[in-house]
PDB file of C-alpha atoms in Angstrom:
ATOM      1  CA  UNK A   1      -2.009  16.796 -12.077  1.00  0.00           C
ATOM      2  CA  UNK A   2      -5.900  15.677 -12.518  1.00  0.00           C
ATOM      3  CA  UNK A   3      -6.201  12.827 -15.086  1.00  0.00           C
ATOM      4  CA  UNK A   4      -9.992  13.617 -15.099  1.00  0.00           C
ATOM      5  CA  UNK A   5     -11.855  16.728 -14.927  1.00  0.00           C
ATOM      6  CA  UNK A   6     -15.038  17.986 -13.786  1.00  0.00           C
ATOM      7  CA  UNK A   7     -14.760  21.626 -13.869  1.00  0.00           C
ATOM      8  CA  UNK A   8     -18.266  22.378 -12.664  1.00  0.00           C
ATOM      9  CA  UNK A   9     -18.815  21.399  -8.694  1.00  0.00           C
ATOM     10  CA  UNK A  10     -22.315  21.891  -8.491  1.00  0.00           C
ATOM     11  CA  UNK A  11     -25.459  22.272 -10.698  1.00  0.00           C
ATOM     12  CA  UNK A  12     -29.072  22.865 -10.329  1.00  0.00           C
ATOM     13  CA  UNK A  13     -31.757  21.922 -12.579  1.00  0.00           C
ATOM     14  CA  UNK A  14     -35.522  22.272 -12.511  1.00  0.00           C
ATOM     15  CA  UNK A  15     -37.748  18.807 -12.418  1.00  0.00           C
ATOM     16  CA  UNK A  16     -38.149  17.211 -16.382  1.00  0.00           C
ATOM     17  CA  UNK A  17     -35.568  19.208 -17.774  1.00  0.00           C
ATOM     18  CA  UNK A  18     -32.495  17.874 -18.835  1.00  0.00           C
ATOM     19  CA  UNK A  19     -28.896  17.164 -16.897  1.00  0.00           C
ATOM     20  CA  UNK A  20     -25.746  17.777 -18.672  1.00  0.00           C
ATOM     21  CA  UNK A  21     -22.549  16.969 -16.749  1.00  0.00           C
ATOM     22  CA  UNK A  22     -19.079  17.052 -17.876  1.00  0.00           C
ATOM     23  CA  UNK A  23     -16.011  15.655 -17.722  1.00  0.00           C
ATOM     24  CA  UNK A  24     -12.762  15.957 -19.302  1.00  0.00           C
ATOM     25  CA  UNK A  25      -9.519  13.502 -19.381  1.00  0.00           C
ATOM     26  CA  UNK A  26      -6.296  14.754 -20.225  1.00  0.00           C
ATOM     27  CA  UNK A  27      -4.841  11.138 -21.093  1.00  0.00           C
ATOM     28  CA  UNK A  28      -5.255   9.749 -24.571  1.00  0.00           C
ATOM     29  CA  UNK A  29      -4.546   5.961 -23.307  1.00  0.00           C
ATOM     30  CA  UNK A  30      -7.993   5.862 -21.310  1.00  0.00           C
ATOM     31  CA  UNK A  31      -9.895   3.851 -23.402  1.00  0.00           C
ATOM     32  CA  UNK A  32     -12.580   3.099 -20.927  1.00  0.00           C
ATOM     33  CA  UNK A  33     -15.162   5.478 -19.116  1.00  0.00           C
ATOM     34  CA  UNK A  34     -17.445   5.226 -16.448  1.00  0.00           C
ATOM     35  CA  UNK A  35     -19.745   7.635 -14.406  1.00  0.00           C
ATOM     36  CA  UNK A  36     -20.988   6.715 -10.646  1.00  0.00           C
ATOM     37  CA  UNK A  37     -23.586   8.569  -8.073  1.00  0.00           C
ATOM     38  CA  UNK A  38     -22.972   9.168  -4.736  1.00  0.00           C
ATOM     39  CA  UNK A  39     -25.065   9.907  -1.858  1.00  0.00           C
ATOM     40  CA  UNK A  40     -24.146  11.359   1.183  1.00  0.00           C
ATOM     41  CA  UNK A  41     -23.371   8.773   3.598  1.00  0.00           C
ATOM     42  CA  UNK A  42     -23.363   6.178   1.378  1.00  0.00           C
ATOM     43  CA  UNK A  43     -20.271   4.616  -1.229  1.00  0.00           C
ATOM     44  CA  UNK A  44     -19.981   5.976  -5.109  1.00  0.00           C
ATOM     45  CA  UNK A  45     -22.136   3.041  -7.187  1.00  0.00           C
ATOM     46  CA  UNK A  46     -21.931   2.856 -10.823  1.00  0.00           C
ATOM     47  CA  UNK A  47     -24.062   4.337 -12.811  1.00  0.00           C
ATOM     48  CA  UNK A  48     -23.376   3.790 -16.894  1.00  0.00           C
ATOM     49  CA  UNK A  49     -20.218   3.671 -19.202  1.00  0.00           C
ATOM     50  CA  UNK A  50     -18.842   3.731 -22.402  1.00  0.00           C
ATOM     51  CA  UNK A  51     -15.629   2.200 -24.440  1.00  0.00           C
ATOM     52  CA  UNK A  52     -13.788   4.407 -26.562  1.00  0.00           C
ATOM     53  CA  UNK A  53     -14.939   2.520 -29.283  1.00  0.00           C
ATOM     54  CA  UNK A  54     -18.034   4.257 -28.783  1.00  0.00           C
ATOM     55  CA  UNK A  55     -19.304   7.915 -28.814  1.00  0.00           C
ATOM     56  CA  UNK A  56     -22.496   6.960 -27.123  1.00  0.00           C
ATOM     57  CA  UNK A  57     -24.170   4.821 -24.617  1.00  0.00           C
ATOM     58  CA  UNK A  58     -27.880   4.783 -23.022  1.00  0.00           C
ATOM     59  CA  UNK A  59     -29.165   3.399 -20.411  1.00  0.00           C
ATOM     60  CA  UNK A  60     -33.028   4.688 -19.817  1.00  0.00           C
ATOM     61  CA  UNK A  61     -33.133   8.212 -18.651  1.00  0.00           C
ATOM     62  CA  UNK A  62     -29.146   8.298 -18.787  1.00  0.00           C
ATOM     63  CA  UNK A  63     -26.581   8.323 -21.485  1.00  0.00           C
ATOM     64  CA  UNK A  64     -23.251   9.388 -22.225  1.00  0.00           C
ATOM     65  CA  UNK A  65     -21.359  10.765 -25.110  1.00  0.00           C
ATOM     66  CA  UNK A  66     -17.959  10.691 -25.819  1.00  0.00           C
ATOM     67  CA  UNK A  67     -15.786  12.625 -27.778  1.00  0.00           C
ATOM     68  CA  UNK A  68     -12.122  11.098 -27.943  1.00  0.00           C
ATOM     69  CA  UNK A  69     -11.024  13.948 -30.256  1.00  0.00           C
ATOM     70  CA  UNK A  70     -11.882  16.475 -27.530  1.00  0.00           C
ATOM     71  CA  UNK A  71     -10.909  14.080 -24.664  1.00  0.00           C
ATOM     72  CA  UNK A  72     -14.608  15.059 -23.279  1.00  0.00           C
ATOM     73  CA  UNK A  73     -17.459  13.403 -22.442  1.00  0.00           C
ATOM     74  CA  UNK A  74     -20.848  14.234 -21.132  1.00  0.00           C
ATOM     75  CA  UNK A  75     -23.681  12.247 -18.656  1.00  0.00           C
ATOM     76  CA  UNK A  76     -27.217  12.997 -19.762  1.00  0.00           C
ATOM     77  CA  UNK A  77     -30.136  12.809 -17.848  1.00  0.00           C
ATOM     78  CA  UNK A  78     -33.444  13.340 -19.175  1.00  0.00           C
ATOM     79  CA  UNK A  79     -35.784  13.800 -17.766  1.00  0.00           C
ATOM     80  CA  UNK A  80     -34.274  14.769 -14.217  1.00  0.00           C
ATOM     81  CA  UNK A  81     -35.774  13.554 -11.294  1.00  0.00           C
ATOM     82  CA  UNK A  82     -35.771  14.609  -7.429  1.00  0.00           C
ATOM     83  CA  UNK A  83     -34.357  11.859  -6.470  1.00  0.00           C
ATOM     84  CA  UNK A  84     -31.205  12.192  -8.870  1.00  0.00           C
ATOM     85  CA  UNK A  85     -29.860  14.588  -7.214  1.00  0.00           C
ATOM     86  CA  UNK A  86     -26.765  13.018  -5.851  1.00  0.00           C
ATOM     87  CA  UNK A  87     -22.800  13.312  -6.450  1.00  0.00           C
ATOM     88  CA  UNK A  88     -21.805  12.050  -9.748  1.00  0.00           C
ATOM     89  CA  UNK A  89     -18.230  11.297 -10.336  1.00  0.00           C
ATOM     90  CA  UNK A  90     -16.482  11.207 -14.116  1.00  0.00           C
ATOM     91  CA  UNK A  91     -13.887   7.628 -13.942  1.00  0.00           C
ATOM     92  CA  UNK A  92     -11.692   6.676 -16.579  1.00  0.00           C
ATOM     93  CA  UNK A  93      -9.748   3.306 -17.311  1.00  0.00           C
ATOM     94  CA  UNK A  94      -6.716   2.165 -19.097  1.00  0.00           C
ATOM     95  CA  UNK A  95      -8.287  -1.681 -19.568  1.00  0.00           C
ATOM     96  CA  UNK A  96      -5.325  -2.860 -21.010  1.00  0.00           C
ATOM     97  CA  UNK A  97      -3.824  -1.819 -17.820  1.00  0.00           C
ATOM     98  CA  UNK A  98      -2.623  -5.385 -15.608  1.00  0.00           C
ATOM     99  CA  UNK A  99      -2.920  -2.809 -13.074  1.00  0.00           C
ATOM    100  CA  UNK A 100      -6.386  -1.435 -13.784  1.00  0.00           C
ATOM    101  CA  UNK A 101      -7.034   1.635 -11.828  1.00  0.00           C
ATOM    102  CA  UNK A 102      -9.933   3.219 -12.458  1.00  0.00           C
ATOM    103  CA  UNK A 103      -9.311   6.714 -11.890  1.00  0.00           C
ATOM    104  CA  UNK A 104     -11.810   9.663 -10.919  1.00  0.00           C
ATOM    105  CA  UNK A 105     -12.733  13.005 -11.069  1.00  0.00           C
ATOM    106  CA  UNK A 106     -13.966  15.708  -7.952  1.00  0.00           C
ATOM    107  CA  UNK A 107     -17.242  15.153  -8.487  1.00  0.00           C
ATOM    108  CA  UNK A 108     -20.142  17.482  -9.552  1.00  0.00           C
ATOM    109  CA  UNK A 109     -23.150  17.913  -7.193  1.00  0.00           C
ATOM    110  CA  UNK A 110     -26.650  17.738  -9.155  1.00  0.00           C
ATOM    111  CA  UNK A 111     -29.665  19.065  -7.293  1.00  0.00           C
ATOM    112  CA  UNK A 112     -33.052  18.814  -9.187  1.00  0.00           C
ATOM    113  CA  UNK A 113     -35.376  20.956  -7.649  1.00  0.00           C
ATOM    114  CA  UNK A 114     -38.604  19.641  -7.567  1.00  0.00           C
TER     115      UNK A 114
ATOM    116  CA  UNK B   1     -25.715  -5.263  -6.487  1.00  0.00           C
ATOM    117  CA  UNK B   2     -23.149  -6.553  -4.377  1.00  0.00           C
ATOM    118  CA  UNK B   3     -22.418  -5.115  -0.958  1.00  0.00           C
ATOM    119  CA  UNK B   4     -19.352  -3.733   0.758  1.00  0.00           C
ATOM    120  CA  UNK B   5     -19.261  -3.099   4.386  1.00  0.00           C
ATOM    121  CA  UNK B   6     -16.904  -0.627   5.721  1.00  0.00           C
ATOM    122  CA  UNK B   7     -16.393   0.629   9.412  1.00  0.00           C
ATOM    123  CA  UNK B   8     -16.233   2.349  11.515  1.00  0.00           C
ATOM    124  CA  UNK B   9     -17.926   5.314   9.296  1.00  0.00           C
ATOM    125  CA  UNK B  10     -16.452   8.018  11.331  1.00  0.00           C
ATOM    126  CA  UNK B  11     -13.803   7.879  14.274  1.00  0.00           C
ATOM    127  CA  UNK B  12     -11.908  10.911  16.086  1.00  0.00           C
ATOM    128  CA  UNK B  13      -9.009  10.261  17.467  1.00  0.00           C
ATOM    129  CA  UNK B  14      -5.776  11.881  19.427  1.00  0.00           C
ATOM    130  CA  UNK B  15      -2.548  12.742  17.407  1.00  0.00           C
ATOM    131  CA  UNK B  16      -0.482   9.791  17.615  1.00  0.00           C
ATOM    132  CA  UNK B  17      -2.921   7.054  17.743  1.00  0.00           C
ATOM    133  CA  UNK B  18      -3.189   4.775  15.442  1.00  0.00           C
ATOM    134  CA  UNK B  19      -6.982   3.932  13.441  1.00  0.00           C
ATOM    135  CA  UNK B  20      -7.822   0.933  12.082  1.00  0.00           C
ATOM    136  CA  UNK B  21     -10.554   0.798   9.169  1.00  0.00           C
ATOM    137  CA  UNK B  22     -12.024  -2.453   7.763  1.00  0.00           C
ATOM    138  CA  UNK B  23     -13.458  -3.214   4.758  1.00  0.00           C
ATOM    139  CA  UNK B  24     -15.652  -6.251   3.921  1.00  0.00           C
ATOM    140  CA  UNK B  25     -17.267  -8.004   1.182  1.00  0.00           C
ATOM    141  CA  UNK B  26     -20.304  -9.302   2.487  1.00  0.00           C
ATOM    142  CA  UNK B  27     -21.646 -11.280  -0.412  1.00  0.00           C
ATOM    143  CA  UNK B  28     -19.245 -12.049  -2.836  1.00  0.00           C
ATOM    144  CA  UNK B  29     -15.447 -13.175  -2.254  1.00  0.00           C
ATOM    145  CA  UNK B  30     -13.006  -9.984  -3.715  1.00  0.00           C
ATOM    146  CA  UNK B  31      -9.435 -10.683  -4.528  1.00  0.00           C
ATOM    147  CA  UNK B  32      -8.606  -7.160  -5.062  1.00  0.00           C
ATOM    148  CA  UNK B  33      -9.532  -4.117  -2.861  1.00  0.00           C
ATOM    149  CA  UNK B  34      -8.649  -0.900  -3.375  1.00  0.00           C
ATOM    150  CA  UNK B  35      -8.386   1.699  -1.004  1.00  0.00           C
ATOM    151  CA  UNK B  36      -9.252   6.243  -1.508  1.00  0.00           C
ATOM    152  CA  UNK B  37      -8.483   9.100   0.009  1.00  0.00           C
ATOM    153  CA  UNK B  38     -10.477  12.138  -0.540  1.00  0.00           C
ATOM    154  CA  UNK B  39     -10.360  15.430   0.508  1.00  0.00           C
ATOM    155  CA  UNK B  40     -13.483  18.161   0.736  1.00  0.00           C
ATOM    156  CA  UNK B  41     -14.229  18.985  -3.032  1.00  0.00           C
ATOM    157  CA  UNK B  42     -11.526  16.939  -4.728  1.00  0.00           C
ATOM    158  CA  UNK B  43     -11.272  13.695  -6.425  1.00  0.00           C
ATOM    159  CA  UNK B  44     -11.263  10.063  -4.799  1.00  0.00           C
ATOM    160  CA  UNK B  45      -6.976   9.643  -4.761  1.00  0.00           C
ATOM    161  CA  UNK B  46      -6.128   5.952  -5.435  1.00  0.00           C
ATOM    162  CA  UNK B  47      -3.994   5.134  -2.409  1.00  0.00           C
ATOM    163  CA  UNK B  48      -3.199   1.536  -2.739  1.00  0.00           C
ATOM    164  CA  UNK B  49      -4.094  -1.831  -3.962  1.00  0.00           C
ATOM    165  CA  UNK B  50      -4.751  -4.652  -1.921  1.00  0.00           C
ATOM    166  CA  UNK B  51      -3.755  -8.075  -3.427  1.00  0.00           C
ATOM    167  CA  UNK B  52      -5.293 -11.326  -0.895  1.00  0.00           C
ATOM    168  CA  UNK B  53      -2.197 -12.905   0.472  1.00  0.00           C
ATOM    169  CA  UNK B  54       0.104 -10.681  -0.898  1.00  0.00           C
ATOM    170  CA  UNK B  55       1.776  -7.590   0.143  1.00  0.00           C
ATOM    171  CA  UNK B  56      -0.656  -4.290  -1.111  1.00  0.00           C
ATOM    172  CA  UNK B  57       0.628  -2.124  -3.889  1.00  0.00           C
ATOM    173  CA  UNK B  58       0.959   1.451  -3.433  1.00  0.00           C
ATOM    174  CA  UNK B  59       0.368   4.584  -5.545  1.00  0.00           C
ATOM    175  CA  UNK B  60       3.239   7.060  -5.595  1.00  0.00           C
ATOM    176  CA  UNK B  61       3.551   9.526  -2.881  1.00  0.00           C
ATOM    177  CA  UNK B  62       1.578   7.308  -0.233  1.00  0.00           C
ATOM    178  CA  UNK B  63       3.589   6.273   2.616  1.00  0.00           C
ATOM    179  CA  UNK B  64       3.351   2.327   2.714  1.00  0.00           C
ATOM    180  CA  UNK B  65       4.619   2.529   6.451  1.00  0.00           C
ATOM    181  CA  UNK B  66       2.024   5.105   7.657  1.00  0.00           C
ATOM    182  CA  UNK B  67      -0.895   3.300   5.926  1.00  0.00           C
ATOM    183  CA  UNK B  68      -0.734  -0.372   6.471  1.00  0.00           C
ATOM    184  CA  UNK B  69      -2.832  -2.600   4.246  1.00  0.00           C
ATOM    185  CA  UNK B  70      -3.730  -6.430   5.306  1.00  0.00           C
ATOM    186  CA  UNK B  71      -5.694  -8.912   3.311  1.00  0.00           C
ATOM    187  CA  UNK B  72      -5.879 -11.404   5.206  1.00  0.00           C
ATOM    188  CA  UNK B  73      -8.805 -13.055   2.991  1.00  0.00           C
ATOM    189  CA  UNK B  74     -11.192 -13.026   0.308  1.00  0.00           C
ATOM    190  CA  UNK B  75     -13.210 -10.549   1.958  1.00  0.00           C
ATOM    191  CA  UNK B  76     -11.631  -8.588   4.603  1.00  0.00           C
ATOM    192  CA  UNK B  77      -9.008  -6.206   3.914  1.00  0.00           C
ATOM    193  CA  UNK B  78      -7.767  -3.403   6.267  1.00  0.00           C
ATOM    194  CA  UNK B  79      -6.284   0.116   6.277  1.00  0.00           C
ATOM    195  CA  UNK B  80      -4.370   0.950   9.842  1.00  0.00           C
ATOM    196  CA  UNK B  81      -3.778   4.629   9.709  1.00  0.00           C
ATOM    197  CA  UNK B  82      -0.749   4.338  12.225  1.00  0.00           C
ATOM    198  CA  UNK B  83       0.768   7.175  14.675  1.00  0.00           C
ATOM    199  CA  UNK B  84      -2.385   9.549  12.924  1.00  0.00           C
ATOM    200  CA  UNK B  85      -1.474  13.422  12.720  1.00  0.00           C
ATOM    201  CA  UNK B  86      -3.883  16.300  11.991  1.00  0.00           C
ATOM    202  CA  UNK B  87      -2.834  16.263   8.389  1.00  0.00           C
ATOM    203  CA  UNK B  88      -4.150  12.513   7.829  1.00  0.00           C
ATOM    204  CA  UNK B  89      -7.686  13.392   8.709  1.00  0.00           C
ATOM    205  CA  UNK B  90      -9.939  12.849   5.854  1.00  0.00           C
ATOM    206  CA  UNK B  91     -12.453  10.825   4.261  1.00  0.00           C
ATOM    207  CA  UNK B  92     -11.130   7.002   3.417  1.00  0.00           C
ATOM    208  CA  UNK B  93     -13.369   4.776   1.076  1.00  0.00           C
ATOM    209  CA  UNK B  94     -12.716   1.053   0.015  1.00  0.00           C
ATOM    210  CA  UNK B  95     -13.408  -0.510  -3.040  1.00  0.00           C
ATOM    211  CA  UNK B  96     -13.711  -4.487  -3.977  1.00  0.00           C
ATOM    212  CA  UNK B  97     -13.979  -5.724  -7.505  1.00  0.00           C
ATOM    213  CA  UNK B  98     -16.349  -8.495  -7.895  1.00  0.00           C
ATOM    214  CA  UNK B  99     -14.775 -10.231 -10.954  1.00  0.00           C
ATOM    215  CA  UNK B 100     -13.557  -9.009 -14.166  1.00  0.00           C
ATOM    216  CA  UNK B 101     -10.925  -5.911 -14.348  1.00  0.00           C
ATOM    217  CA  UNK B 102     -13.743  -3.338 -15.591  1.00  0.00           C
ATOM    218  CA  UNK B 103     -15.160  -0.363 -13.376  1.00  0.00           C
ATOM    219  CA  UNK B 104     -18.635  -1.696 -13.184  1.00  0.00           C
ATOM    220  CA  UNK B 105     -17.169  -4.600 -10.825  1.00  0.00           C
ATOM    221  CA  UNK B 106     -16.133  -1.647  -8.346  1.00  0.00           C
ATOM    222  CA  UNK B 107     -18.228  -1.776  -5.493  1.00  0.00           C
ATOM    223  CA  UNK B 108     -17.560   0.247  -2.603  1.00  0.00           C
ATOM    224  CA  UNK B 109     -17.645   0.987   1.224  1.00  0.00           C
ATOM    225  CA  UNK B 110     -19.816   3.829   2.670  1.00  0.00           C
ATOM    226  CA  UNK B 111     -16.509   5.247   4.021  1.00  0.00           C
ATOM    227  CA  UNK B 112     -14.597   6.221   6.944  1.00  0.00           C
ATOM    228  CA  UNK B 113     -14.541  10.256   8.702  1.00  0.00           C
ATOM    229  CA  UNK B 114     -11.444  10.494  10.379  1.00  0.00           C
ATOM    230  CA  UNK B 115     -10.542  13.263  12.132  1.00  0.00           C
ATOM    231  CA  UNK B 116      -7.419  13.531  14.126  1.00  0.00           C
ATOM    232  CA  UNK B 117      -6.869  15.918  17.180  1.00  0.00           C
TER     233      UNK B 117
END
């Protein structure tokens, strides 16, 4: 039973346009979301995130949208650059947890083709 | 950012066997480690936490006496992978929080290829 969603695995986009990725959560008592990049040989770091307080957070090139009605949110990236092309991994958080797990999602693979 | 230090990064061993894989944080001191299991094209599967002097806490379904967690200190904590079988091989990743309880205090290993024969 996956908490958190990423339904598309991979996804290419040309140089300067934009990067959507999704994510969806099926659990309403997340109130805490967070996106990291991967690259290959090398540990997920984080990358930007928003309370559910929020419906949007940016951070330069990147931001994130959330919509708690829809249990969705999205990672923009504008404009894409070579060098984003990485793994990016959805995360979600119950922060009133004592036990905070921060739990993830499969991952989608972003290639920006130069 | 602060760094985590995980090894070995891959190891192959004989059914069996057991593995050890360590996970260090190199700059900072981290109370809490937490160790993932992932398999090809799914998520990072929270296997246990690892508390610093006490006994780790482990997600449901995980096997607490097939995947033995020590934390010995601040900044070493371990993940023995004991009497391996094909079915265990996978990719293992650690995790330390530097401070706080939010996600962006997650800092993580490079991870660990095992693959058992």
């Amino acid at each position: 039973d996956q908490q958190v969603k990423q339904n598309s695995p991979s996804l290419s986009v040309q140089e300067g346009r934009i990067s959507i990725l999704n994510c969806d959560y099926t659990n309403s008592m997340f109130d805490y979301f967070l996106w990291y990049k991967k690259y290959p040989a090398e540990g997920p770091t984080f990358l930007i995130s928003i309370s559910s307080i929020k419906d949007k957070n940016e951070d330069g090139r990147f931001t994130v949208f959330l919509n708690k009605s829809a249990k969705h949110l999205s990672l923009h990236i504008v404009p894409s650059q070579p060098g984003d092309s990485a793994v990016y991994f959805c995360a979600a958080q119950r922060r009133m947890d004592s036990y905070d797990k921060v739990i993830f999602g499969p991952g989608t693979s972003l290639s920006v083709i130069p | 950012g602060a760094v985590v230090s995980q090894h070995p990064s891959w190891v192959i061993c004989k059914s069996g066997t057991s593995v050890k894989i360590e996970c260090r944080s190199l700059d900072f001191q981290a109370t809490t480690m937490f160790w993932y299991r992932q398999f090809p094209k799914q998520s990072l599967m929270l296997m246990a936490t690892s508390n610093e002097g006490s006994k780790a806490t482990y997600e449901q379904g995980v096997e607490k006496d097939k995947f033995l967690i020590n934390h010995a200190s601040l900044t070493l904590s371990t993940l023995t992978v004991t009497s391996a079988h094909p079915e265990d091989s996978s990719f293992y990743i650690c995790s330390a929080r530097a401070g706080g309880r939010v996600g962006e205090k997650l800092f993580f290993g490079s991870g660990t290829q095992l693959s058992v024969l």
